[in-house]
Amino acid sequence: GGGDASGRGEGKRDKGGHMHQTAASAHDEYTKAAEKKRKREDGPAGDWLQLNPKIAYSQYNKRVEKANYMTPEEYAEVKARRGAEGIDALGGVAASKPSQRGLDRMSSELEARAAKARGRRKFYDEKDVDYINAHNERRNKRLEKEYGKYTADIKANLERGTALPDV
């Protein structure tokens, strides 16, 4: 129909809608659209960072840069050994065995990654644990901050075992 631009995909420009739009609202629309596009391209985030392709690729590149590859002497030795044995249908994969140095390198990298992951988890021996997970820990801290002064006497009685009256 007539002067309606809705079916042609021309939107606000055809109707002069941008002329009545404030700069702040235009900026908000633009940032919202940009954020939506970024989230769509980056993939899932939050606790699912390992599923994010960009982050997985950057982690891979970091590991490759840190990788301690074969020395030229080791490479020449492997190449000579494979040449003597002949390359099988799998391209030498089945015949080759990893060197002890390669196994040590891989195990040290895995141990370092596990140690780094352990370091991220906080655990305090001297602190009483009154929570079951991180969310519950934060909730208990907020409750303690708000109501701690009122519950201090009750907690002390529970610790001593004198909270219940003698029957």
JSON list of C-alpha atoms in Angstrom, two decimals:
[
{"chain": "A", "resi": 1, "resn": "GLY", "atom": "CA", "xyz": [0.00, 0.00, 0.00]},
{"chain": "A", "resi": 2, "resn": "GLY", "atom": "CA", "xyz": [0.29, 3.75, -0.32]},
{"chain": "A", "resi": 3, "resn": "GLY", "atom": "CA", "xyz": [2.82, 5.64, 1.81]},
{"chain": "A", "resi": 4, "resn": "ASP", "atom": "CA", "xyz": [3.43, 2.79, 4.29]},
{"chain": "A", "resi": 5, "resn": "ALA", "atom": "CA", "xyz": [7.15, 1.91, 4.47]},
{"chain": "A", "resi": 6, "resn": "SER", "atom": "CA", "xyz": [6.80, -1.02, 6.87]},
{"chain": "A", "resi": 7, "resn": "GLY", "atom": "CA", "xyz": [6.71, -3.66, 4.13]},
{"chain": "A", "resi": 8, "resn": "ARG", "atom": "CA", "xyz": [9.71, -2.29, 2.24]},
{"chain": "A", "resi": 9, "resn": "GLY", "atom": "CA", "xyz": [12.23, -2.49, 5.11]},
{"chain": "A", "resi": 10, "resn": "GLU", "atom": "CA", "xyz": [13.02, 1.22, 5.00]},
{"chain": "A", "resi": 11, "resn": "GLY", "atom": "CA", "xyz": [12.01, 1.83, 8.62]},
{"chain": "A", "resi": 12, "resn": "LYS", "atom": "CA", "xyz": [12.49, 5.17, 10.34]},
{"chain": "A", "resi": 13, "resn": "ARG", "atom": "CA", "xyz": [14.47, 6.82, 7.57]},
{"chain": "A", "resi": 14, "resn": "ASP", "atom": "CA", "xyz": [11.53, 6.93, 5.19]},
{"chain": "A", "resi": 15, "resn": "LYS", "atom": "CA", "xyz": [9.14, 8.37, 7.75]},
{"chain": "A", "resi": 16, "resn": "GLY", "atom": "CA", "xyz": [11.59, 10.88, 9.23]},
{"chain": "A", "resi": 17, "resn": "GLY", "atom": "CA", "xyz": [11.55, 9.01, 12.55]},
{"chain": "A", "resi": 18, "resn": "HIS", "atom": "CA", "xyz": [15.22, 9.72, 13.25]},
{"chain": "A", "resi": 19, "resn": "MET", "atom": "CA", "xyz": [14.53, 13.44, 13.13]},
{"chain": "A", "resi": 20, "resn": "HIS", "atom": "CA", "xyz": [12.44, 13.15, 16.29]},
{"chain": "A", "resi": 21, "resn": "GLN", "atom": "CA", "xyz": [14.85, 10.80, 18.06]},
{"chain": "A", "resi": 22, "resn": "THR", "atom": "CA", "xyz": [17.22, 12.17, 20.72]},
{"chain": "A", "resi": 23, "resn": "ALA", "atom": "CA", "xyz": [20.94, 11.52, 20.52]},
{"chain": "A", "resi": 24, "resn": "ALA", "atom": "CA", "xyz": [20.80, 9.58, 23.79]},
{"chain": "A", "resi": 25, "resn": "SER", "atom": "CA", "xyz": [18.10, 7.20, 22.55]},
{"chain": "A", "resi": 26, "resn": "ALA", "atom": "CA", "xyz": [19.94, 6.71, 19.25]},
{"chain": "A", "resi": 27, "resn": "HIS", "atom": "CA", "xyz": [23.12, 5.92, 21.18]},
{"chain": "A", "resi": 28, "resn": "ASP", "atom": "CA", "xyz": [21.23, 3.46, 23.41]},
{"chain": "A", "resi": 29, "resn": "GLU", "atom": "CA", "xyz": [19.76, 1.69, 20.36]},
{"chain": "A", "resi": 30, "resn": "TYR", "atom": "CA", "xyz": [23.17, 1.51, 18.73]},
{"chain": "A", "resi": 31, "resn": "THR", "atom": "CA", "xyz": [24.94, 0.14, 21.82]},
{"chain": "A", "resi": 32, "resn": "LYS", "atom": "CA", "xyz": [22.16, -2.40, 22.43]},
{"chain": "A", "resi": 33, "resn": "ALA", "atom": "CA", "xyz": [22.39, -3.64, 18.84]},
{"chain": "A", "resi": 34, "resn": "ALA", "atom": "CA", "xyz": [26.20, -3.78, 19.01]},
{"chain": "A", "resi": 35, "resn": "GLU", "atom": "CA", "xyz": [26.10, -5.74, 22.28]},
{"chain": "A", "resi": 36, "resn": "LYS", "atom": "CA", "xyz": [23.55, -8.16, 20.85]},
{"chain": "A", "resi": 37, "resn": "LYS", "atom": "CA", "xyz": [25.75, -8.70, 17.79]},
{"chain": "A", "resi": 38, "resn": "ARG", "atom": "CA", "xyz": [28.86, -9.20, 19.94]},
{"chain": "A", "resi": 39, "resn": "LYS", "atom": "CA", "xyz": [27.10, -11.78, 22.12]},
{"chain": "A", "resi": 40, "resn": "ARG", "atom": "CA", "xyz": [25.82, -13.62, 19.07]},
{"chain": "A", "resi": 41, "resn": "GLU", "atom": "CA", "xyz": [29.33, -13.75, 17.55]},
{"chain": "A", "resi": 42, "resn": "ASP", "atom": "CA", "xyz": [31.23, -14.57, 20.73]},
{"chain": "A", "resi": 43, "resn": "GLY", "atom": "CA", "xyz": [29.02, -17.44, 21.75]},
{"chain": "A", "resi": 44, "resn": "PRO", "atom": "CA", "xyz": [28.15, -18.39, 25.31]},
{"chain": "A", "resi": 45, "resn": "ALA", "atom": "CA", "xyz": [29.88, -16.65, 28.19]},
{"chain": "A", "resi": 46, "resn": "GLY", "atom": "CA", "xyz": [29.96, -16.76, 31.97]},
{"chain": "A", "resi": 47, "resn": "ASP", "atom": "CA", "xyz": [30.66, -20.25, 33.30]},
{"chain": "A", "resi": 48, "resn": "TRP", "atom": "CA", "xyz": [30.71, -21.59, 29.75]},
{"chain": "A", "resi": 49, "resn": "LEU", "atom": "CA", "xyz": [33.84, -19.73, 28.65]},
{"chain": "A", "resi": 50, "resn": "GLN", "atom": "CA", "xyz": [35.50, -22.95, 27.51]},
{"chain": "A", "resi": 51, "resn": "LEU", "atom": "CA", "xyz": [32.78, -23.26, 24.86]},
{"chain": "A", "resi": 52, "resn": "ASN", "atom": "CA", "xyz": [33.49, -19.79, 23.49]},
{"chain": "A", "resi": 53, "resn": "PRO", "atom": "CA", "xyz": [35.37, -20.27, 20.20]},
{"chain": "A", "resi": 54, "resn": "LYS", "atom": "CA", "xyz": [37.40, -17.07, 20.47]},
{"chain": "A", "resi": 55, "resn": "ILE", "atom": "CA", "xyz": [38.60, -17.87, 23.97]},
{"chain": "A", "resi": 56, "resn": "ALA", "atom": "CA", "xyz": [39.34, -21.49, 23.07]},
{"chain": "A", "resi": 57, "resn": "TYR", "atom": "CA", "xyz": [41.40, -20.30, 20.11]},
{"chain": "A", "resi": 58, "resn": "SER", "atom": "CA", "xyz": [43.36, -17.80, 22.22]},
{"chain": "A", "resi": 59, "resn": "GLN", "atom": "CA", "xyz": [44.04, -20.49, 24.85]},
{"chain": "A", "resi": 60, "resn": "TYR", "atom": "CA", "xyz": [45.25, -22.81, 22.10]},
{"chain": "A", "resi": 61, "resn": "ASN", "atom": "CA", "xyz": [47.60, -20.12, 20.79]},
{"chain": "A", "resi": 62, "resn": "LYS", "atom": "CA", "xyz": [48.99, -19.51, 24.29]},
{"chain": "A", "resi": 63, "resn": "ARG", "atom": "CA", "xyz": [49.71, -23.22, 24.70]},
{"chain": "A", "resi": 64, "resn": "VAL", "atom": "CA", "xyz": [51.36, -23.38, 21.27]},
{"chain": "A", "resi": 65, "resn": "GLU", "atom": "CA", "xyz": [53.60, -20.39, 22.11]},
{"chain": "A", "resi": 66, "resn": "LYS", "atom": "CA", "xyz": [54.64, -22.00, 25.41]},
{"chain": "A", "resi": 67, "resn": "ALA", "atom": "CA", "xyz": [55.14, -25.41, 23.82]},
{"chain": "A", "resi": 68, "resn": "ASN", "atom": "CA", "xyz": [58.66, -26.72, 23.99]},
{"chain": "A", "resi": 69, "resn": "TYR", "atom": "CA", "xyz": [59.03, -28.48, 20.65]},
{"chain": "A", "resi": 70, "resn": "MET", "atom": "CA", "xyz": [61.67, -30.96, 19.57]},
{"chain": "A", "resi": 71, "resn": "THR", "atom": "CA", "xyz": [65.20, -29.83, 19.22]},
{"chain": "A", "resi": 72, "resn": "PRO", "atom": "CA", "xyz": [66.62, -29.99, 15.68]},
{"chain": "A", "resi": 73, "resn": "GLU", "atom": "CA", "xyz": [68.67, -33.03, 16.72]},
{"chain": "A", "resi": 74, "resn": "GLU", "atom": "CA", "xyz": [65.58, -34.87, 17.95]},
{"chain": "A", "resi": 75, "resn": "TYR", "atom": "CA", "xyz": [63.76, -34.01, 14.75]},
{"chain": "A", "resi": 76, "resn": "ALA", "atom": "CA", "xyz": [66.61, -35.36, 12.59]},
{"chain": "A", "resi": 77, "resn": "GLU", "atom": "CA", "xyz": [66.66, -38.56, 14.65]},
{"chain": "A", "resi": 78, "resn": "VAL", "atom": "CA", "xyz": [62.90, -39.12, 14.27]},
{"chain": "A", "resi": 79, "resn": "LYS", "atom": "CA", "xyz": [63.07, -38.33, 10.55]},
{"chain": "A", "resi": 80, "resn": "ALA", "atom": "CA", "xyz": [65.92, -40.78, 10.04]},
{"chain": "A", "resi": 81, "resn": "ARG", "atom": "CA", "xyz": [64.16, -43.51, 12.03]},
{"chain": "A", "resi": 82, "resn": "ARG", "atom": "CA", "xyz": [60.95, -43.09, 10.03]},
{"chain": "A", "resi": 83, "resn": "GLY", "atom": "CA", "xyz": [62.86, -43.15, 6.78]},
{"chain": "A", "resi": 84, "resn": "ALA", "atom": "CA", "xyz": [64.43, -46.45, 7.78]},
{"chain": "A", "resi": 85, "resn": "GLU", "atom": "CA", "xyz": [61.12, -48.00, 8.82]},
{"chain": "A", "resi": 86, "resn": "GLY", "atom": "CA", "xyz": [59.12, -46.62, 5.91]},
{"chain": "A", "resi": 87, "resn": "ILE", "atom": "CA", "xyz": [55.93, -44.61, 6.20]},
{"chain": "A", "resi": 88, "resn": "ASP", "atom": "CA", "xyz": [52.82, -46.72, 6.76]},
{"chain": "A", "resi": 89, "resn": "ALA", "atom": "CA", "xyz": [49.27, -45.98, 5.59]},
{"chain": "A", "resi": 90, "resn": "LEU", "atom": "CA", "xyz": [48.66, -43.71, 8.59]},
{"chain": "A", "resi": 91, "resn": "GLY", "atom": "CA", "xyz": [51.57, -41.47, 7.72]},
{"chain": "A", "resi": 92, "resn": "GLY", "atom": "CA", "xyz": [53.93, -42.90, 10.33]},
{"chain": "A", "resi": 93, "resn": "VAL", "atom": "CA", "xyz": [51.56, -42.30, 13.24]},
{"chain": "A", "resi": 94, "resn": "ALA", "atom": "CA", "xyz": [51.15, -45.94, 14.15]},
{"chain": "A", "resi": 95, "resn": "ALA", "atom": "CA", "xyz": [54.87, -46.69, 14.05]},
{"chain": "A", "resi": 96, "resn": "SER", "atom": "CA", "xyz": [56.02, -43.67, 16.03]},
{"chain": "A", "resi": 97, "resn": "LYS", "atom": "CA", "xyz": [56.17, -43.67, 19.80]},
{"chain": "A", "resi": 98, "resn": "PRO", "atom": "CA", "xyz": [56.46, -40.47, 21.82]},
{"chain": "A", "resi": 99, "resn": "SER", "atom": "CA", "xyz": [59.81, -39.79, 23.39]},
{"chain": "A", "resi": 100, "resn": "GLN", "atom": "CA", "xyz": [60.23, -39.68, 27.15]},
{"chain": "A", "resi": 101, "resn": "ARG", "atom": "CA", "xyz": [61.04, -35.97, 26.84]},
{"chain": "A", "resi": 102, "resn": "GLY", "atom": "CA", "xyz": [57.75, -35.40, 25.00]},
{"chain": "A", "resi": 103, "resn": "LEU", "atom": "CA", "xyz": [55.78, -37.31, 27.62]},
{"chain": "A", "resi": 104, "resn": "ASP", "atom": "CA", "xyz": [57.49, -35.33, 30.42]},
{"chain": "A", "resi": 105, "resn": "ARG", "atom": "CA", "xyz": [56.73, -32.07, 28.60]},
{"chain": "A", "resi": 106, "resn": "MET", "atom": "CA", "xyz": [53.05, -32.97, 28.23]},
{"chain": "A", "resi": 107, "resn": "SER", "atom": "CA", "xyz": [52.67, -34.12, 31.84]},
{"chain": "A", "resi": 108, "resn": "SER", "atom": "CA", "xyz": [54.37, -30.97, 33.17]},
{"chain": "A", "resi": 109, "resn": "GLU", "atom": "CA", "xyz": [52.00, -28.78, 31.13]},
{"chain": "A", "resi": 110, "resn": "LEU", "atom": "CA", "xyz": [48.95, -30.68, 32.40]},
{"chain": "A", "resi": 111, "resn": "GLU", "atom": "CA", "xyz": [50.21, -30.46, 35.99]},
{"chain": "A", "resi": 112, "resn": "ALA", "atom": "CA", "xyz": [50.77, -26.71, 35.62]},
{"chain": "A", "resi": 113, "resn": "ARG", "atom": "CA", "xyz": [47.25, -26.23, 34.28]},
{"chain": "A", "resi": 114, "resn": "ALA", "atom": "CA", "xyz": [45.80, -28.30, 37.15]},
{"chain": "A", "resi": 115, "resn": "ALA", "atom": "CA", "xyz": [47.81, -26.31, 39.71]},
{"chain": "A", "resi": 116, "resn": "LYS", "atom": "CA", "xyz": [46.56, -23.06, 38.20]},
{"chain": "A", "resi": 117, "resn": "ALA", "atom": "CA", "xyz": [42.97, -24.31, 38.42]},
{"chain": "A", "resi": 118, "resn": "ARG", "atom": "CA", "xyz": [43.51, -25.36, 42.05]},
{"chain": "A", "resi": 119, "resn": "GLY", "atom": "CA", "xyz": [44.90, -21.90, 42.81]},
{"chain": "A", "resi": 120, "resn": "ARG", "atom": "CA", "xyz": [41.69, -20.27, 41.61]},
{"chain": "A", "resi": 121, "resn": "ARG", "atom": "CA", "xyz": [39.64, -22.16, 44.18]},
{"chain": "A", "resi": 122, "resn": "LYS", "atom": "CA", "xyz": [39.79, -20.38, 47.48]},
{"chain": "A", "resi": 123, "resn": "PHE", "atom": "CA", "xyz": [39.92, -22.41, 50.64]},
{"chain": "A", "resi": 124, "resn": "TYR", "atom": "CA", "xyz": [40.78, -21.16, 54.09]},
{"chain": "A", "resi": 125, "resn": "ASP", "atom": "CA", "xyz": [41.62, -23.71, 56.80]},
{"chain": "A", "resi": 126, "resn": "GLU", "atom": "CA", "xyz": [41.22, -21.29, 59.70]},
{"chain": "A", "resi": 127, "resn": "LYS", "atom": "CA", "xyz": [37.73, -20.16, 58.64]},
{"chain": "A", "resi": 128, "resn": "ASP", "atom": "CA", "xyz": [34.55, -21.96, 59.73]},
{"chain": "A", "resi": 129, "resn": "VAL", "atom": "CA", "xyz": [32.67, -23.17, 56.68]},
{"chain": "A", "resi": 130, "resn": "ASP", "atom": "CA", "xyz": [28.97, -22.31, 56.90]},
{"chain": "A", "resi": 131, "resn": "TYR", "atom": "CA", "xyz": [28.11, -22.59, 53.22]},
{"chain": "A", "resi": 132, "resn": "ILE", "atom": "CA", "xyz": [27.60, -25.25, 50.58]},
{"chain": "A", "resi": 133, "resn": "ASN", "atom": "CA", "xyz": [28.56, -23.32, 47.44]},
{"chain": "A", "resi": 134, "resn": "ALA", "atom": "CA", "xyz": [29.75, -19.88, 46.32]},
{"chain": "A", "resi": 135, "resn": "HIS", "atom": "CA", "xyz": [26.24, -18.45, 46.01]},
{"chain": "A", "resi": 136, "resn": "ASN", "atom": "CA", "xyz": [25.35, -19.63, 49.51]},
{"chain": "A", "resi": 137, "resn": "GLU", "atom": "CA", "xyz": [28.64, -18.21, 50.85]},
{"chain": "A", "resi": 138, "resn": "ARG", "atom": "CA", "xyz": [27.80, -14.74, 49.52]},
{"chain": "A", "resi": 139, "resn": "ARG", "atom": "CA", "xyz": [24.27, -14.96, 50.91]},
{"chain": "A", "resi": 140, "resn": "ASN", "atom": "CA", "xyz": [25.53, -15.98, 54.34]},
{"chain": "A", "resi": 141, "resn": "LYS", "atom": "CA", "xyz": [28.00, -13.07, 54.34]},
{"chain": "A", "resi": 142, "resn": "ARG", "atom": "CA", "xyz": [25.22, -10.60, 53.56]},
{"chain": "A", "resi": 143, "resn": "LEU", "atom": "CA", "xyz": [23.01, -12.09, 56.28]},
{"chain": "A", "resi": 144, "resn": "GLU", "atom": "CA", "xyz": [25.87, -11.98, 58.79]},
{"chain": "A", "resi": 145, "resn": "LYS", "atom": "CA", "xyz": [26.58, -8.37, 57.95]},
{"chain": "A", "resi": 146, "resn": "GLU", "atom": "CA", "xyz": [22.93, -7.44, 58.39]},
{"chain": "A", "resi": 147, "resn": "TYR", "atom": "CA", "xyz": [21.89, -9.60, 61.35]},
{"chain": "A", "resi": 148, "resn": "GLY", "atom": "CA", "xyz": [25.22, -10.63, 62.95]},
{"chain": "A", "resi": 149, "resn": "LYS", "atom": "CA", "xyz": [24.89, -8.32, 65.94]},
{"chain": "A", "resi": 150, "resn": "TYR", "atom": "CA", "xyz": [21.47, -9.81, 66.76]},
{"chain": "A", "resi": 151, "resn": "THR", "atom": "CA", "xyz": [22.51, -13.45, 66.41]},
{"chain": "A", "resi": 152, "resn": "ALA", "atom": "CA", "xyz": [25.91, -13.32, 68.13]},
{"chain": "A", "resi": 153, "resn": "ASP", "atom": "CA", "xyz": [24.46, -14.39, 71.52]},
{"chain": "A", "resi": 154, "resn": "ILE", "atom": "CA", "xyz": [22.49, -17.29, 69.99]},
{"chain": "A", "resi": 155, "resn": "LYS", "atom": "CA", "xyz": [25.58, -18.51, 68.09]},
{"chain": "A", "resi": 156, "resn": "ALA", "atom": "CA", "xyz": [27.70, -18.36, 71.25]},
{"chain": "A", "resi": 157, "resn": "ASN", "atom": "CA", "xyz": [25.10, -20.40, 73.16]},
{"chain": "A", "resi": 158, "resn": "LEU", "atom": "CA", "xyz": [24.98, -22.98, 70.36]},
{"chain": "A", "resi": 159, "resn": "GLU", "atom": "CA", "xyz": [28.79, -23.26, 70.40]},
{"chain": "A", "resi": 160, "resn": "ARG", "atom": "CA", "xyz": [28.78, -23.81, 74.19]},
{"chain": "A", "resi": 161, "resn": "GLY", "atom": "CA", "xyz": [25.82, -26.16, 74.04]},
{"chain": "A", "resi": 162, "resn": "THR", "atom": "CA", "xyz": [23.74, -24.01, 76.36]},
{"chain": "A", "resi": 163, "resn": "ALA", "atom": "CA", "xyz": [21.20, -22.84, 73.80]},
{"chain": "A", "resi": 164, "resn": "LEU", "atom": "CA", "xyz": [18.44, -25.17, 74.98]},
{"chain": "A", "resi": 165, "resn": "PRO", "atom": "CA", "xyz": [16.95, -24.73, 78.41]},
{"chain": "A", "resi": 166, "resn": "ASP", "atom": "CA", "xyz": [17.39, -27.49, 80.98]},
{"chain": "A", "resi": 167, "resn": "VAL", "atom": "CA", "xyz": [14.35, -29.73, 81.13]}
]
